[in-house]
Amino acid sequence: MEKERSVEAVETFNKKFNCAQSVLSVFSTELNISKSDCFRIATPFGSGVAFRQEMCGAVTGALMAIGLKYGMDENDSTEQKSYTYDLTTHFISEFRKKHGSICCKDLLDGIDMSTPEGYAKVRELNIFRTHCAEYVRSAVLIGEKILLRK
């Protein structure tokens, strides 16, 4: 039996991969891209972009997947870009409705993990497991509704 994507994403996150890598990689088959390429592409986006704690990495991972599937390329009209923006807006709205924000720092209870003290606090409170794993799971579940449309 095939493993549920959200479970696979959380397992990937609980290994050595960041939130963005974990979300993007579970859609690799549908996007015709290797998991390895997904891991490389998404590496900079974890922890709200390299510990900047801006947009949640789980959100950026899902948005990269949306872009890879629906984004505009050189042969598409601008309507394709508008369509992709609409899907992006929908994803963000759903994630924000569920979690209150798409900002990594907000989602981590305001802790600044760009400092050694903040990062230590996040680890001490086990926030990667208690908070981030849920954001990864949610991003995949919301993303599936968009990416797996027929």
Short mmCIF file of C-alpha atoms in Angstrom, two decimals:
data_model
loop_
_atom_site.label_atom_id
_atom_site.label_comp_id
_atom_site.label_asym_id
_atom_site.label_seq_id
_atom_site.Cartn_x
_atom_site.Cartn_y
_atom_site.Cartn_z
CA MET A 1 0.00 0.00 0.00
CA GLU A 2 1.28 3.45 -0.91
CA LYS A 3 2.22 5.64 2.05
CA GLU A 4 0.10 8.72 2.60
CA ARG A 5 1.96 11.82 1.35
CA SER A 6 1.50 13.78 4.55
CA VAL A 7 2.95 10.91 6.60
CA GLU A 8 5.87 10.58 4.20
CA ALA A 9 6.53 14.32 4.38
CA VAL A 10 6.60 14.32 8.19
CA GLU A 11 8.90 11.28 8.19
CA THR A 12 11.20 13.06 5.74
CA PHE A 13 11.15 16.16 7.94
CA ASN A 14 11.94 14.10 11.03
CA LYS A 15 15.05 12.77 9.29
CA LYS A 16 17.50 15.41 8.08
CA PHE A 17 15.46 17.45 5.63
CA ASN A 18 13.90 20.87 6.16
CA CYS A 19 10.22 21.72 5.92
CA ALA A 20 10.35 22.99 2.32
CA GLN A 21 12.28 19.93 1.13
CA SER A 22 9.88 17.61 2.91
CA VAL A 23 6.78 19.13 1.31
CA LEU A 24 8.11 19.56 -2.23
CA SER A 25 9.67 16.10 -2.37
CA VAL A 26 6.43 14.19 -1.78
CA PHE A 27 5.02 15.63 -5.01
CA SER A 28 8.05 14.65 -7.10
CA THR A 29 6.27 11.92 -9.07
CA GLU A 30 3.35 14.16 -10.05
CA LEU A 31 5.77 16.90 -11.04
CA ASN A 32 8.07 14.64 -13.07
CA ILE A 33 11.09 15.71 -11.07
CA SER A 34 13.39 13.57 -8.96
CA LYS A 35 13.26 13.67 -5.18
CA SER A 36 16.94 14.53 -5.29
CA ASP A 37 16.23 17.62 -7.41
CA CYS A 38 13.37 18.57 -5.06
CA PHE A 39 15.71 18.32 -2.07
CA ARG A 40 18.31 20.54 -3.77
CA ILE A 41 15.83 23.13 -5.07
CA ALA A 42 14.10 23.52 -1.71
CA THR A 43 17.21 23.55 0.50
CA PRO A 44 17.45 27.37 0.86
CA PHE A 45 13.79 27.74 1.83
CA GLY A 46 13.76 25.89 5.14
CA SER A 47 13.29 27.81 8.39
CA GLY A 48 11.58 30.67 6.61
CA VAL A 49 14.45 30.99 4.11
CA ALA A 50 17.76 30.07 5.73
CA PHE A 51 16.72 30.88 9.31
CA ARG A 52 15.33 34.31 8.35
CA GLN A 53 11.93 33.06 9.56
CA GLU A 54 9.98 34.81 6.88
CA MET A 55 7.50 32.69 4.90
CA CYS A 56 7.15 29.21 6.42
CA GLY A 57 9.24 26.67 4.53
CA ALA A 58 6.36 24.20 4.40
CA VAL A 59 4.36 26.88 2.58
CA THR A 60 7.20 27.64 0.15
CA GLY A 61 7.62 23.92 -0.55
CA ALA A 62 3.95 23.65 -1.51
CA LEU A 63 4.11 26.84 -3.57
CA MET A 64 7.11 25.52 -5.49
CA ALA A 65 5.08 22.40 -6.27
CA ILE A 66 2.16 24.54 -7.45
CA GLY A 67 4.53 26.55 -9.63
CA LEU A 68 6.11 23.45 -11.12
CA LYS A 69 2.72 22.02 -12.02
CA TYR A 70 0.75 25.10 -13.04
CA GLY A 71 3.28 27.91 -13.50
CA MET A 72 3.67 29.95 -16.66
CA ASP A 73 6.52 29.14 -19.01
CA GLU A 74 7.67 30.84 -22.19
CA ASN A 75 4.95 29.20 -24.31
CA ASP A 76 2.03 30.05 -22.00
CA SER A 77 -0.19 33.09 -21.94
CA THR A 78 -0.35 35.43 -18.96
CA GLU A 79 -3.65 33.76 -18.05
CA GLN A 80 -1.56 30.82 -16.85
CA LYS A 81 0.30 33.12 -14.49
CA SER A 82 -2.99 34.52 -13.21
CA TYR A 83 -4.31 31.00 -12.69
CA THR A 84 -1.19 30.05 -10.74
CA TYR A 85 -1.51 33.19 -8.61
CA ASP A 86 -5.14 32.26 -7.88
CA LEU A 87 -4.08 28.78 -6.75
CA THR A 88 -1.31 30.32 -4.65
CA THR A 89 -3.75 32.73 -3.02
CA HIS A 90 -6.10 29.85 -2.29
CA PHE A 91 -3.31 27.77 -0.72
CA ILE A 92 -2.14 30.67 1.45
CA SER A 93 -5.69 31.44 2.53
CA GLU A 94 -6.31 27.84 3.58
CA PHE A 95 -3.00 27.56 5.44
CA ARG A 96 -3.53 30.89 7.18
CA LYS A 97 -7.09 29.90 8.12
CA LYS A 98 -5.77 26.73 9.77
CA HIS A 99 -2.65 28.16 11.46
CA GLY A 100 -3.19 31.92 11.71
CA SER A 101 -0.09 32.91 9.74
CA ILE A 102 2.31 31.90 6.99
CA CYS A 103 5.25 33.60 8.74
CA CYS A 104 7.72 31.13 10.24
CA LYS A 105 8.54 33.31 13.26
CA ASP A 106 4.84 33.79 14.09
CA LEU A 107 4.23 30.06 13.71
CA LEU A 108 7.11 29.36 16.13
CA ASP A 109 5.57 31.47 18.86
CA GLY A 110 7.77 34.49 18.07
CA ILE A 111 11.04 32.73 18.92
CA ASP A 112 13.94 34.13 16.87
CA MET A 113 15.85 31.06 15.82
CA SER A 114 18.36 33.08 13.80
CA THR A 115 20.27 33.53 17.05
CA PRO A 116 22.08 30.70 18.85
CA GLU A 117 19.89 31.30 21.91
CA GLY A 118 16.68 31.23 19.90
CA TYR A 119 17.68 28.11 18.01
CA ALA A 120 18.56 26.42 21.30
CA LYS A 121 15.15 27.42 22.68
CA VAL A 122 13.35 25.95 19.65
CA ARG A 123 15.25 22.69 20.14
CA GLU A 124 14.71 22.69 23.91
CA LEU A 125 10.95 23.14 23.46
CA ASN A 126 10.94 20.49 20.70
CA ILE A 127 9.14 22.94 18.40
CA PHE A 128 10.31 21.24 15.23
CA ARG A 129 8.34 18.16 16.28
CA THR A 130 5.42 19.85 18.05
CA HIS A 131 4.80 22.70 15.58
CA CYS A 132 6.73 22.31 12.32
CA ALA A 133 5.73 18.71 11.68
CA GLU A 134 2.09 19.84 11.77
CA TYR A 135 2.82 22.67 9.31
CA VAL A 136 4.48 20.17 6.96
CA ARG A 137 1.48 17.85 7.25
CA SER A 138 -1.00 20.67 6.63
CA ALA A 139 0.93 22.06 3.66
CA VAL A 140 0.85 18.64 2.01
CA LEU A 141 -2.84 18.08 2.69
CA ILE A 142 -3.81 21.51 1.37
CA GLY A 143 -1.39 21.15 -1.53
CA GLU A 144 -2.85 17.77 -2.50
CA LYS A 145 -6.25 19.35 -3.06
CA ILE A 146 -4.68 21.76 -5.54
CA LEU A 147 -2.06 19.54 -7.16
CA LEU A 148 -4.10 16.40 -7.59
CA ARG A 149 -7.10 18.01 -9.30
CA LYS A 150 -8.27 16.11 -12.34
#
